[in-house]
Amino acid sequence: LTADIDLSAYQAGNGWVPLATTADRFTGIVNGNGHSITGLVINNPAGAYLGLFGAADGGNMCNIHIVGASITADIGASGFVGYMANSSTIAYCSFSGTITGGSRLGGIAGVNETSTIIGCVSSGTVTSSGNDTGGIVGYNDEGTVTLCSSTCAVGGVSTIGGLVGRTVFSGTVTDSY
């Protein structure tokens, strides 16, 4: 990015439409160069895998700051990527805002499968009516979370964590608070 971005013009109806979907996953590289994205609103209570990006497959995002977002979805919602897989990376990004939905919700990623989240920070609230809800990632499946921190107020029914809601199949969380 070469400048800050205001997404306020995309708030009507369901709001922002993610840049990629689970059928057509993001595979590129985005360097935010420390710039902020404001005005991110997604209001799709029945939607799955929503965020700035819906899904990533080997994609990389770094140095982006999402500020004051409001996201509502059913499953797999976050500020950055709803579903990330196959060595995707989110590095040195931050999220502030509110995420509400069913399950697998996180400030940075809804689902982190075989990918890495490093040096990320989240603040605000993440609230689910289901399970797998965390301040950084909701469901960490063989993924890595390291050097991250969250001050999110996190709430849900089960498998809830300040950083990660649920970690399975040798997923790791290190040097984070």
Coordinates of C-alpha atoms in Angstrom, one line a residue, residues 22 59 66 89 95 97 99 102-103 109 112 147 170:
T22 CA -12.7 -20.3 -0.4
G59 CA -0.8 -15.8 0.5
I66 CA -7.2 -2.5 10.4
T89 CA 1.5 -15.8 6.5
F95 CA -6.7 -5.3 14.2
G97 CA -12.8 -3.5 16.3
I99 CA -16.3 -9.3 15.5
G102 CA -21.3 -18.2 15.2
S103 CA -18.0 -20.0 15.5
A109 CA -7.8 -15.2 11.4
N112 CA -5.3 -20.9 10.7
L147 CA 5.1 -13.1 19.0
S170 CA 0.3 -30.0 16.6

